Each structure stands twice: as structure tokens, then as C-alpha cells.
Coordinates of C-alpha atoms in Angstrom, one line a residue:
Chain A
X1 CA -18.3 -51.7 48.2
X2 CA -14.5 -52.5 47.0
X3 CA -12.7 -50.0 44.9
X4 CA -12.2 -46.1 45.9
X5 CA -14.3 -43.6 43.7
X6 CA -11.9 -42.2 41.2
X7 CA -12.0 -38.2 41.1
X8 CA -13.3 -37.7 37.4
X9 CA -15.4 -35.6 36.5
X10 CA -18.1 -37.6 33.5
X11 CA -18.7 -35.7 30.7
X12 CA -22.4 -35.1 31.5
X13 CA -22.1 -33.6 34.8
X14 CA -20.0 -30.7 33.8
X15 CA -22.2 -28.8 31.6
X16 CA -24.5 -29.6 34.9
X17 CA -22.7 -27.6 37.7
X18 CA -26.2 -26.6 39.0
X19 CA -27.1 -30.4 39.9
X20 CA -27.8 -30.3 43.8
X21 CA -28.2 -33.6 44.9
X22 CA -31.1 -34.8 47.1
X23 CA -30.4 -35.8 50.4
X24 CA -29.2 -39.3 51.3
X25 CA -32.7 -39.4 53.7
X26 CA -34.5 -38.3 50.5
X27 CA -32.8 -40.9 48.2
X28 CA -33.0 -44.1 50.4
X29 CA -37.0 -43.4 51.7
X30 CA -38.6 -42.7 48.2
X31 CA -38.8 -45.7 46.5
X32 CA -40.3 -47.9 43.7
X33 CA -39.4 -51.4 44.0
X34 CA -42.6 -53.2 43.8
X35 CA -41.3 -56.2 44.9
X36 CA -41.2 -54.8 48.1
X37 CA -44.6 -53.3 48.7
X38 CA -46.3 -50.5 45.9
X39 CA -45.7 -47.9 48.5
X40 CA -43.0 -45.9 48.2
X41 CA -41.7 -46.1 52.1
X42 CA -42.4 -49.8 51.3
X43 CA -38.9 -50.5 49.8
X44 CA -37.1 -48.9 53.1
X45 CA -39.3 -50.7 55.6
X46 CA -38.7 -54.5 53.9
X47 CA -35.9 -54.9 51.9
X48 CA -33.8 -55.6 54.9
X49 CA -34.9 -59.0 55.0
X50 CA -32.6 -59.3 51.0
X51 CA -29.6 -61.3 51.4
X52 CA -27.2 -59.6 49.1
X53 CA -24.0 -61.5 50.0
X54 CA -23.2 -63.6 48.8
X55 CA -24.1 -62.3 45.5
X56 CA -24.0 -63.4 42.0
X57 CA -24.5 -62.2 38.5
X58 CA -25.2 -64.7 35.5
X59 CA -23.5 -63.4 32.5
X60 CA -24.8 -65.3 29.7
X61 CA -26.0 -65.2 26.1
X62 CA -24.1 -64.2 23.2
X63 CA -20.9 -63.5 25.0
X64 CA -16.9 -64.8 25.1
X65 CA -16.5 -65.9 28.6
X66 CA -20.3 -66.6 29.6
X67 CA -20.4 -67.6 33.9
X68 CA -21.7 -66.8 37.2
X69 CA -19.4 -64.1 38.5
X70 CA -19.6 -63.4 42.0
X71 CA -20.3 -59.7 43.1
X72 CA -16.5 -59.4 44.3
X73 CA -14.8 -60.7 40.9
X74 CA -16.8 -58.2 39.6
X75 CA -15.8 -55.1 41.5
X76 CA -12.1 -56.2 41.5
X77 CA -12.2 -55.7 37.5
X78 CA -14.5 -52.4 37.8
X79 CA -13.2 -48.8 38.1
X80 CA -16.1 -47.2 40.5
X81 CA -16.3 -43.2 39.9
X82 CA -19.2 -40.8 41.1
X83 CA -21.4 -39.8 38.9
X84 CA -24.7 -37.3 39.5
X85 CA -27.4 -37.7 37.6
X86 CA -30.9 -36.3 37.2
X87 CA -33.4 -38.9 37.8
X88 CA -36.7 -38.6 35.8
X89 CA -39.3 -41.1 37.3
X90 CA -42.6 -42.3 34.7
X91 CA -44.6 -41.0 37.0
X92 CA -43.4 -37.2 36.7
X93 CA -41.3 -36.7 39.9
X94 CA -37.8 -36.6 39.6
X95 CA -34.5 -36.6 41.7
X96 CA -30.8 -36.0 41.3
X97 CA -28.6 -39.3 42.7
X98 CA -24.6 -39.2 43.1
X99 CA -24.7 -42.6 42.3
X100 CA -21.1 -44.6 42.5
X101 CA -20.3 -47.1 40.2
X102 CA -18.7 -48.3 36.7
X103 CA -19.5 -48.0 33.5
X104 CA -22.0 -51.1 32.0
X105 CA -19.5 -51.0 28.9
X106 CA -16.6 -52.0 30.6
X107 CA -18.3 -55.1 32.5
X108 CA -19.5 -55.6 28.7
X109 CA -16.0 -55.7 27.6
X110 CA -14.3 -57.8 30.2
X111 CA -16.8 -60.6 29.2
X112 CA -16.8 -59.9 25.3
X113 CA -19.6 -58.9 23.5
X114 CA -20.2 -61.1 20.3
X115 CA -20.9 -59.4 17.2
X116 CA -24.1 -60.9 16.7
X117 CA -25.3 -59.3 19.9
X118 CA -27.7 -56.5 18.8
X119 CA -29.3 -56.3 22.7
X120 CA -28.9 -56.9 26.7
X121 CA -31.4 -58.4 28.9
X122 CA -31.3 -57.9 32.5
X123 CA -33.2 -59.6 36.0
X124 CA -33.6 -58.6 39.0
X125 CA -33.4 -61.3 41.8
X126 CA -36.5 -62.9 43.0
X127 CA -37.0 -64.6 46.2
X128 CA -40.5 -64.6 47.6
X129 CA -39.6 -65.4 50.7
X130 CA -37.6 -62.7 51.3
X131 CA -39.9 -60.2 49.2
X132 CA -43.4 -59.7 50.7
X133 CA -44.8 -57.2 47.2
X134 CA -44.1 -60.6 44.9
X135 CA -47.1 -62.3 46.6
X136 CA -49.6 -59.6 45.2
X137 CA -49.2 -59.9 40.9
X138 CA -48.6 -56.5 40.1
X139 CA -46.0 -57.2 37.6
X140 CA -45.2 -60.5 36.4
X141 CA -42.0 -61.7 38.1
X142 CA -38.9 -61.6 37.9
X143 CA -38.9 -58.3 37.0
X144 CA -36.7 -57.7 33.5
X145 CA -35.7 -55.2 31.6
X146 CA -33.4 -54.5 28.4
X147 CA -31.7 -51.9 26.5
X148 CA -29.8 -52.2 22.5
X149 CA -26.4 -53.0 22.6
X150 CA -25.5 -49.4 21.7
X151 CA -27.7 -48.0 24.6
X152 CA -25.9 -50.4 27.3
X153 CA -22.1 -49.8 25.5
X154 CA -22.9 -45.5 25.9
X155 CA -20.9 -43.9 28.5
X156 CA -23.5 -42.3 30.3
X157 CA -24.6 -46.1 31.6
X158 CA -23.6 -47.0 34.3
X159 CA -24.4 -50.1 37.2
X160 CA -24.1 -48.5 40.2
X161 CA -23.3 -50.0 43.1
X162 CA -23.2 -46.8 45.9
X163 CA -24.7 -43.7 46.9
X164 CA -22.8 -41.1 48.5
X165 CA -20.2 -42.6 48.3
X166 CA -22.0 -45.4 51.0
X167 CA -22.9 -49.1 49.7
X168 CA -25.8 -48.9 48.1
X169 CA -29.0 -49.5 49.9
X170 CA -31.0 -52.6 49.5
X171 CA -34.3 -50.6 48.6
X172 CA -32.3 -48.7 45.9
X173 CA -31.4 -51.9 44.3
X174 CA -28.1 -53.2 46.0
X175 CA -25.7 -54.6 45.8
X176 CA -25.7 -53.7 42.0
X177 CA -28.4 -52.0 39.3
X178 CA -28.8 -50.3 35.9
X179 CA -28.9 -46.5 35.9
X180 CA -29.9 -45.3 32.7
X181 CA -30.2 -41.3 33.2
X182 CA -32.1 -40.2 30.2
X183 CA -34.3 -43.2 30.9
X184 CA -37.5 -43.1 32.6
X185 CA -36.8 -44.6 36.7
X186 CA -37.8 -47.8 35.8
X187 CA -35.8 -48.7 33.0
X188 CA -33.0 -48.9 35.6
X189 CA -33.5 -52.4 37.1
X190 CA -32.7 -53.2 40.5
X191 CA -30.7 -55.8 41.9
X192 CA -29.6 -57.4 39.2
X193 CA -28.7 -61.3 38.9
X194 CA -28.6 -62.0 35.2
X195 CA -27.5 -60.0 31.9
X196 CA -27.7 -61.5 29.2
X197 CA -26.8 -60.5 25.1
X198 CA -29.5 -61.1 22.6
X199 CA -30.1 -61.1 19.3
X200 CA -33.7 -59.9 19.9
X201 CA -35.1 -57.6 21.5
X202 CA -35.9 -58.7 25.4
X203 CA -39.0 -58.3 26.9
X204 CA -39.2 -55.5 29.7
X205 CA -41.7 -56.4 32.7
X206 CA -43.6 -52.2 32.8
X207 CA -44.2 -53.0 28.7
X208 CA -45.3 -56.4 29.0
X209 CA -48.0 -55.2 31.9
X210 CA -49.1 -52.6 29.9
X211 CA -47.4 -52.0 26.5
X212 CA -49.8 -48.7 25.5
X213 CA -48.5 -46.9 28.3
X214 CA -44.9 -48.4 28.5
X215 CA -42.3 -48.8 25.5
X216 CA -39.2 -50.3 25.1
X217 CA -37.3 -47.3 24.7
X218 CA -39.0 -45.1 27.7
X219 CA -36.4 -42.4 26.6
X220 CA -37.3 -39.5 29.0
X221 CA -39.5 -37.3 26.4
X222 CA -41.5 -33.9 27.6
X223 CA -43.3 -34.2 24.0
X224 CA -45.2 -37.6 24.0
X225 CA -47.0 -38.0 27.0
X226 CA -47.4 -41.0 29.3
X227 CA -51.5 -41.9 28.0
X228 CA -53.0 -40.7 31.9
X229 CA -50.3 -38.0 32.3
X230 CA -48.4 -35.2 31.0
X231 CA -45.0 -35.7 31.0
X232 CA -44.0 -32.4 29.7
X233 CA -43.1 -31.3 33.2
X234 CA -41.8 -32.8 36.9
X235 CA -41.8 -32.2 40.4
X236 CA -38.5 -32.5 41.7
X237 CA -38.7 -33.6 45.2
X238 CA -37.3 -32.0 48.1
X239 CA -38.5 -28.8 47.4
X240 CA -41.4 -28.9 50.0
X241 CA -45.1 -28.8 49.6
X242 CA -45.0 -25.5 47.4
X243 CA -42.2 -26.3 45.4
X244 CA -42.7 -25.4 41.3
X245 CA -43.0 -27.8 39.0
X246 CA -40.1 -27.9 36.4
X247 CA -39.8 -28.4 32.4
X248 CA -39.1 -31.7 31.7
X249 CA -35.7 -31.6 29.7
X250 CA -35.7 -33.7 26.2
X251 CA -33.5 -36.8 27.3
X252 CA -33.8 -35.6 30.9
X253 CA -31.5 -33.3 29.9
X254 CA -28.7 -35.4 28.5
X255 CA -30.1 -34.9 24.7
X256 CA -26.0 -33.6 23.6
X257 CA -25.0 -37.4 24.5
X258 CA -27.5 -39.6 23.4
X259 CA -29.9 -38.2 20.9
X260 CA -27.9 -39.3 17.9
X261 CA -28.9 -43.0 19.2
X262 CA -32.5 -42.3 17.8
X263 CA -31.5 -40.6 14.8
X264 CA -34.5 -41.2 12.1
X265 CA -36.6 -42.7 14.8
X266 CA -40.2 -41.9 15.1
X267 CA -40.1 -41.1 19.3
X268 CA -43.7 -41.0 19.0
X269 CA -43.4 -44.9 17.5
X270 CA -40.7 -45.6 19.5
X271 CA -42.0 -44.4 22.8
Chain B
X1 CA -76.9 -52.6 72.7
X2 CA -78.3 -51.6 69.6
X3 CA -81.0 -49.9 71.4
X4 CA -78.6 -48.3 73.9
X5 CA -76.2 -47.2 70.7
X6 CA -79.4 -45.8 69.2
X7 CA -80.3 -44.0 72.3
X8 CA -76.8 -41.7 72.6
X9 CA -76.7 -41.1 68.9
X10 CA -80.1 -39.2 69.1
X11 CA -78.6 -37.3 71.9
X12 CA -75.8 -36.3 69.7
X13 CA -75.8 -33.7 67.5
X14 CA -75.0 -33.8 63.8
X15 CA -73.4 -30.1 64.0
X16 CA -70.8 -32.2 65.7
X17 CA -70.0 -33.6 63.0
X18 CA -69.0 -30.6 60.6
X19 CA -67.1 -29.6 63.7
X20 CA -64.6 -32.4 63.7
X21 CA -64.4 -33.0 60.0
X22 CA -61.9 -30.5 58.9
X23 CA -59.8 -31.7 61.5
X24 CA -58.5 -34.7 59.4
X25 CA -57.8 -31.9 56.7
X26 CA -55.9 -29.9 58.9
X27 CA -53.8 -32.6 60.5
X28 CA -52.9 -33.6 57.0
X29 CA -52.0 -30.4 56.1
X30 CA -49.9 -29.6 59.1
X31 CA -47.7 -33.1 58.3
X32 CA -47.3 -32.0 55.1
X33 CA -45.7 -28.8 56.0
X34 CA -43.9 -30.1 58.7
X35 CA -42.1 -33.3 56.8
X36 CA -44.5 -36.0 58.2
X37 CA -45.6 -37.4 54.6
X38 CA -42.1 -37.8 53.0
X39 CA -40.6 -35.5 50.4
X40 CA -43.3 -35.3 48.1
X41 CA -46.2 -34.1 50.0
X42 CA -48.6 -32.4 47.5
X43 CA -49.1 -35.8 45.8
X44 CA -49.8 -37.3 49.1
X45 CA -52.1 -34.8 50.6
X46 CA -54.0 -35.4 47.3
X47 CA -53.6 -39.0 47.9
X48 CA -55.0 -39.3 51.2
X49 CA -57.9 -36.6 50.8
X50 CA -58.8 -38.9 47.9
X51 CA -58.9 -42.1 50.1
X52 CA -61.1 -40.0 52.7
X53 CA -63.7 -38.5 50.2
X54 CA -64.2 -42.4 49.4
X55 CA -64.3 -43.6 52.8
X56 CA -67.3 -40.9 53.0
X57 CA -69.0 -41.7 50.2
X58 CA -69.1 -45.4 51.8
X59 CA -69.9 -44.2 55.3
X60 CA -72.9 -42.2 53.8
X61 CA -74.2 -44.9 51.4
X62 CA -73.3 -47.5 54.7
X63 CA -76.5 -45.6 56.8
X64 CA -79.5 -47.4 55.0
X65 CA -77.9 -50.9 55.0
X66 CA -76.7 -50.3 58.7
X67 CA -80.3 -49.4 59.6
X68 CA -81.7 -52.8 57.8
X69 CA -79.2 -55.1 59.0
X70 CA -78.1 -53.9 61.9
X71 CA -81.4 -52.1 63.2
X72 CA -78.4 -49.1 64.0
X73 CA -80.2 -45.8 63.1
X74 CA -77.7 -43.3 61.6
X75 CA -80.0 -41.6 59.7
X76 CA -80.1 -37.8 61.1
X77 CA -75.8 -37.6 60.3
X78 CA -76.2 -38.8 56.4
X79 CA -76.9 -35.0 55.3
X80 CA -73.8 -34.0 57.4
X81 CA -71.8 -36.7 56.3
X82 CA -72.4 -36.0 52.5
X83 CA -72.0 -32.1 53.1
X84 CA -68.0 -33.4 54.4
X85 CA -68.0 -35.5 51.6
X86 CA -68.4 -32.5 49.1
X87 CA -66.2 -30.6 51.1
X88 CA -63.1 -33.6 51.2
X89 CA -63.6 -33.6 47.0
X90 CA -63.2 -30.0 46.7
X91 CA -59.7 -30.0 49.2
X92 CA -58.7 -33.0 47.3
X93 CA -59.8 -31.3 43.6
X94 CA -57.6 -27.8 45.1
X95 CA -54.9 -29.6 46.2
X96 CA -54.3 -31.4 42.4
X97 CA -55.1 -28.1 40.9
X98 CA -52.7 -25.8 42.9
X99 CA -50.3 -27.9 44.7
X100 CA -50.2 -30.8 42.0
X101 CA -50.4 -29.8 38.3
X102 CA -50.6 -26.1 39.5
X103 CA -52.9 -25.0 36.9
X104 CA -50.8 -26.6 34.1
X105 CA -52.9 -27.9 30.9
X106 CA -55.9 -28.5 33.1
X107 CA -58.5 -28.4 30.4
X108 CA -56.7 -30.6 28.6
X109 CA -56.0 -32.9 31.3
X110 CA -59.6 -33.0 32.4
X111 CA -60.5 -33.8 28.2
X112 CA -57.6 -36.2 27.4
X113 CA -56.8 -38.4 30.6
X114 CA -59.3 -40.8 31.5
X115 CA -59.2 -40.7 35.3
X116 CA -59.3 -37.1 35.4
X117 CA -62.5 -37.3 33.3
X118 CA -63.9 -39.1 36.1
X119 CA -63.1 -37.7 38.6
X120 CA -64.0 -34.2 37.5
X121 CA -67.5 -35.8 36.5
X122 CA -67.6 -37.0 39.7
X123 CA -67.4 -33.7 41.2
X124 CA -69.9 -31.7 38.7
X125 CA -72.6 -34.2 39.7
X126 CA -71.7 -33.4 43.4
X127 CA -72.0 -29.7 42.7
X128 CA -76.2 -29.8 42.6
X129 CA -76.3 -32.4 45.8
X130 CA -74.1 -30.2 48.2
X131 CA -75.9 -26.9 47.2
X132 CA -79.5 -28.6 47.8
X133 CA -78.4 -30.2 51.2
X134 CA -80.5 -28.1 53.0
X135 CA -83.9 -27.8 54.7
X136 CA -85.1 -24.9 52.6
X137 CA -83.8 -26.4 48.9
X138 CA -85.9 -29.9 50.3
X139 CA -89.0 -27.6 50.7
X140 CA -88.7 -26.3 47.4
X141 CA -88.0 -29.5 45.5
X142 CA -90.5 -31.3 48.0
X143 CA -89.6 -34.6 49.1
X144 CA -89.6 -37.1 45.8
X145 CA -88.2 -35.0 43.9
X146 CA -85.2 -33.7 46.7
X147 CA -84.7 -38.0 46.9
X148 CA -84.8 -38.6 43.4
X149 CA -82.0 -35.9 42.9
X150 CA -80.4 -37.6 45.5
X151 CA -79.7 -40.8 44.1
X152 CA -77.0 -39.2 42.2
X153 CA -74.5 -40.1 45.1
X154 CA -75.0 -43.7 43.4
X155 CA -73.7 -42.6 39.8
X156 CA -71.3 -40.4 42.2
X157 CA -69.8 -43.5 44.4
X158 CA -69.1 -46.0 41.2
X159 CA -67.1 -43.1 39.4
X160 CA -65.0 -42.0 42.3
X161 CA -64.4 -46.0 42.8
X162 CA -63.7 -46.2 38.7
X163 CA -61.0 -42.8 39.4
X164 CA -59.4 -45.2 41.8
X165 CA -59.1 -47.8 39.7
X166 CA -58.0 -45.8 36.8
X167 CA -55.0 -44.4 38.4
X168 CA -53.3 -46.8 39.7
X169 CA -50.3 -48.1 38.3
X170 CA -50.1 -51.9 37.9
X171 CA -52.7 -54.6 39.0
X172 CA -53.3 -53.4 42.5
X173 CA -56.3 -54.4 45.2
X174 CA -56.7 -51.4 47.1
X175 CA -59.2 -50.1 44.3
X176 CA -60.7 -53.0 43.7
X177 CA -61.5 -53.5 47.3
X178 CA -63.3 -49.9 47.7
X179 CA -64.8 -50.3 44.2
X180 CA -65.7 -53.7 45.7
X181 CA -67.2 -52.5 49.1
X182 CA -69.0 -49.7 47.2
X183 CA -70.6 -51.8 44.4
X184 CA -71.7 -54.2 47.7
X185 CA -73.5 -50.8 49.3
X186 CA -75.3 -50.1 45.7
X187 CA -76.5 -54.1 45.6
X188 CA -78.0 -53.6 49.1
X189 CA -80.5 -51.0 47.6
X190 CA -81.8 -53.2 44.5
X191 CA -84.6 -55.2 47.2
X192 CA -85.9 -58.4 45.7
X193 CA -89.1 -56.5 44.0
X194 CA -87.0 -54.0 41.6
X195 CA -85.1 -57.0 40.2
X196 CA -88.9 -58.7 39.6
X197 CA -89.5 -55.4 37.9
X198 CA -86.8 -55.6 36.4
X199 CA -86.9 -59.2 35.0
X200 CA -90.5 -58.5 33.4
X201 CA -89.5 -55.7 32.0
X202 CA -86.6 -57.0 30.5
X203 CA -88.9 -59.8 29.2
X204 CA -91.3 -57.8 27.8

């Protein structure tokens, strides 16, 4: 990716000193990206065949300067920085990422947000022939997602675009995606080719397949529990067959930043 | 050939099939430890000691269909086969319970999630079938009613196919392809007279 990873240090990751990272192995051969296969060394076997240059986003909607902006106008604009971040998957294993990237609100900014923007829709690329999962209909396709304005303008959101410091890998979602850290995984759409400001709330493809299991919000939540599993704790991988499970931490731990989002929110409503 | 197939399986011996079945166990096991099933193994060793308690409920519900079609007499391994069976659920129940949710609100897991329900049921109604899968238990219960308590595996095989189907995430045909392949082995048994039973019953 263009850009060098500036040295600071986000407010998040310094009350989180005891983050270890998972390995890079770890990171790039654990994967959901259905569009590539339901397994999850599916991702790392066939998303080689992606092109992801040249690559462009659509930036469209309620926004000043709406256009297709190629990958490489949009890194020359963006300040990338390192961030690490716990990664709480639905499905009650979890990670932590040094992800490299900028922050959502400053792409936001460069393209101007319109006041009458309340939310931001996002796609993530889909071309059958170079993604063998799209043939089976697990999800309807193209996979979306969205967030409210204020969720996409926090800080703590980022699109990354590197691991490691290293480009990111096409099974993680390159050449850009959403990370949304007190998110469940999948809120955090992969490969993305089209954001777009609303004035209604988008659909998201995990709600619209299932919307009793699945909300909009998907904020990380050890209290209300995903309806065939408890989410009140995680395995974090890479600790080995006989590793402990771990409390799951209230906005995967990042409750100081965000929780005044949701003030006077039912989570249990708003799951 | 079916004759000559017929003719080594009676010369082999169904002891050699409790021999090599935990080997499967053990080789999964041993890649778990070692790194061979990626970085989270104790959801995969339950994963695949799920797939291979279903693949033996098929292979043992597969002998009386084989027989009729295919004149292949597999008859003398069923017991064995179900005895491995009951012995593939109980690694895959230990590893969810120990290496999985390690004893973590398993009552209420059991009670609340719907695929856990099943599966546990599942294993309850295997309980009776493994501990009379002997020659001495047959004696007792005689022969109609050892067989009748037998049928259970039926009940057994639909709800171990349901688990699958329960759990997966997504609209996905691996489940519906065993549940599939099972509900095809159950259909084999209904012979043309119980449905003419059935349909005068059902009339009158």
C-alpha cells in the first residue's frame, strides 16, 4: 500500500498494552469470507484468483463530491497509522489484528458528508467468476453492510488497508475494508467497492438472511446472547487445543469510547 | 463378485472393527495437538468427530439396504459399527463439554439452544442402545423386543441430521445432503405393505 504508517499511538490501544497480536500465519489462514468457500481455510486457498488492481470505490449518495475514486487517489489523501485491535467474531472466537489503515472519517470528510446523511452503506465486490462461494446462495449477494453516520465518523473506525504493516491479504478483504472493533467480525465488510450516505437505514446482508439472530447494530455484547449461542464468553485463538476460554468484554472491550453512542438504547432491542 | 466380497467378509472378524475405530479419533487428536487443524482446534476436533458419528450412523443404517439391493451381506459388523458410533458421540459430546464450552452454562445451553437440545436427545436415546448391544442383554429382552428397542437408531439418525442442520450458519448443503442421504436410508425400510397399512389406516 502507498503511505508509511505514522507512529501514533490510538487512543484505544493504550489502556490495552497487554494486546499480543496473533500471528500473521494465524491472521491470513482463519477466515470468513463466504464468497470464497464457508470454510474457513477457504478464503486463503481461493481468493487469489480477486483482481484487486486496478481498484475502485464508488462514493455516492448524499455526499459533496460523489465519483468513482480509484484505490490510489484514495490512499494519496489518507494518513495510514497501525492500529491493534481485538477482534470479536459472532461466532465466539476472537483475535487481536494490527491492522494498518486510516480513519473512515477522514475519507468521509474529503468527500463531504451532507447534513441530511443520518447512515453509510457499504458493498463488497462481486465477481462470480473470480469467487467460487457466490455460486452456492448462502447469503444473498453482494454482500452489504451499514453503520449510522455517527458510528462510521467515530475514531475507532477505521478501513484498513494492511496487516503487519504488509498489504493486506486478499482473503482478509484487500485491497480495502471496514474494521469496526467493538463490532461483531462481520460487520466489517470486506473488499469494499461502494459507500454510499443514506438517509435510511441500509440493509446488511447477515440481518437480511436471518434478522432473529443478526441486528443492525451487532455491537459486541456478553449480555444478550446470539439465539444458538452464548456470547458471554470467547476463545481467542492461538492459544492451542487447551487454551481457556475468556470473558467477553462489553463493546469488546472498547465500552470507554463508544458506549455513549447507545445511550437510552434498549441493546436488548437494538441487538 | 458379490459372492466373492461376501465370501472374505465372513472370514473377517467384526473385533476388527473396534480395533481400528479409535484410530480416526486418535489421528485427530494428534493433529490437533500438533497444529494440523489450524489455530482453533477444539472446535474442529468437535467438528469432524461430529461428521464421523454421522457417517456411522449412515454406514450402519446402509447394511439392510446394501443387503437388498446389492445382495452385499454386512450384517455380522452392524452391532460393531453402532457400538463405534456410541463411542464417536460420546468423544464428540467430551470434546464440546471440556475443550469447547468447558463446562460453561451447560444446562442451560442444553435447555435454551435448539441444536444442543438435539443433539443431547440424540445421545440420551443412544445411551439404552449401546448398553444393550450385547449377546447377553438380547437374551434377556429376547429377540422382538431387543429389535423393537432397536429402531431407536431411526429417531437417533433424523435428529443427529436435524443438529446438523441446526447449526450451521447460512443456507448451506452439506446438512442437507446427510439429512438427505439419511432420510433416503429411513425410506428404504417403509416396503410397499407398511404404506398399504398405512393408507387404510389413515382412511379408516
Amino acid at each position: 500500500a502507498a503511505g508509511g504508517i505514522a507512529a501514533s499511538v490510538p487512543l484505544a490501544s493504550r489502556a490495552q498494552d497487554a494486546l499480543e497480536p496473533n500471528t500473521w500465519e494465524e491472521i491470513t489462514n482463519y477466515c470468513n469470507y463466504y464468497e470464497f468457500g464457508t470454510g474457513k481455510d477457504d478464503p486463503a486457498r481461493n481468493a487469489g484468483a480477486l483482481t484487486i488492481d486496478p481498484w475502485t470505490v464508488r462514493i455516492d449518495g448524499l455526499v459533496d463530491r460523489p465519483g468513482d475514486y480509484s484505490f490510489a487517489d484514495i490512499m494519496s489523501q489518507m494518513t495510514i497509522e497501525e492500529r491493534i485491535y481485538r477482534f470479536r467474531c459472532v461466532e465466539a472466537w476472537s483475535m487481536v489484528v494490527p491492522w494498518n489503515g486510516f480513519e473512515l472519517a477522514d475519507l468521509l470528510n474529503w468527500v463531504g458528508v451532507q447534513s441530511s446523511a443520518r447512515y453509510v452503506a457499504f458493498e463488497t465486490v462481486l465477481r462470480p467468476e473470480e469467487m467460487p462461494g457466490v455460486a452456492s446462495r448462502v447469503l444473498e449477494w453482494p454482500y452489504v453492510e451499514g453503520l449510522r453516520l455517527d458510528e462510521a465518523m467515530h475514531p475507532l473506525t477505521m478501513m484498513a488497508t494492511g496487516i503487519y504493516g504488509r498489504d493486506i491479504p486478499k482473503q482478509n478483504g484487500a485491497p480495502l475494508r471496514l474494521v469496526v472493533p467493538w463490532k461483531y467480525g462481520f460487520k466489517s465488510i470486506k473488499s469494499v467497492v461502494r459507500i454510499t450516505l443514506t438517509e435510511d437505514e441500509p440493509p446488511a446482508s447477515w440481518n437480511i438472511a436471518n434478522p432473529r439472530e443478526y441486528g443492525f447494530y451487532s455491537n459486541v455484547n456478553p449480555q444478550v446472547d446470539h439465539p444458538r449461542w452464548s456470547q458471554a464468553t470467547e476463545r481467542r485463538l492461538g492459544g492451542g487445543l487447551f487454551a481457556k476460554r475468556q470473558p467477553t468484554l462489553m463493546f469488546n472491550g472498547y465500552e470507554a469510547e463508544v458506549a455513549s453512542l447507545y445511550d437510552g438504547m434498549d441493546l436488548r432491542e437494538f441487538f | 463378485m458379490v459372492d466373492r466380497l461376501n465370501t472374505v467378509l465372513r472370514r473377517m472378524p467384526a473385533w476388527a472393527i473396534y480395533i481400528l475405530a479409535p484410530l480416526p479419533v486418535l489421528w485427530i487428536y494428534y493433529l490437533g495437538l500438533t497444529g494440523g487443524l489450524g489455530i482453533d482446534p477444539a472446535k474442529r476436533i468437535e467438528h469432524e468427530l461430529g461428521l464421523w458419528s454421522l457417517w456411522l450412523l449412515i454406514a450402519g443404517l446402509a447394511v439392510t439396504p446394501i443387503r437388498r439391493w446389492f445382495g452385499l451381506n454386512l450384517l455380522k459388523f452392524r452391532r460393531a459399527i453402532g457400538v463405534v458410533t456410541f463411542f464417536y458421540l460420546l468423544a464428540h459430546l467430551l470434546t464440546w463439554l471440556v475443550l469447547d464450552v468447558q463446562f460453561q452454562n451447560v444446562w442451560a445451553d442444553i435447555v435454551k439452544r435448539w441444536y444442543i437440545t438435539v443433539g443431547m436427545l440424540a445421545f440420551v436415546l443412544m445411551l439404552p442402545l449401546a448398553l444393550t448391544s450385547n449377546n447377553c442383554s438380547l437374551r434377556r429382552l429376547g429377540p422382538v423386543r431387543w429389535r423393537r428397542l432397536h429402531k431407536m437408531v431411526y429417531p437417533i439418525a433424523l435428529l443427529g441430521a436435524l443438529h446438523f442442520l441446526l447449526l450451521v450458519k447460512g443456507f448451506q448443503w452439506e446438512p442437507i445432503l446427510y439429512a438427505l442421504v439419511i432420510a433416503v436410508l429411513l425410506a428404504a425400510r417403509l416396503n410397499l405393505q407398511t404404506l398399504r397399512l398405512f393408507r387404510v389406516s389413515t382412511r379408516a
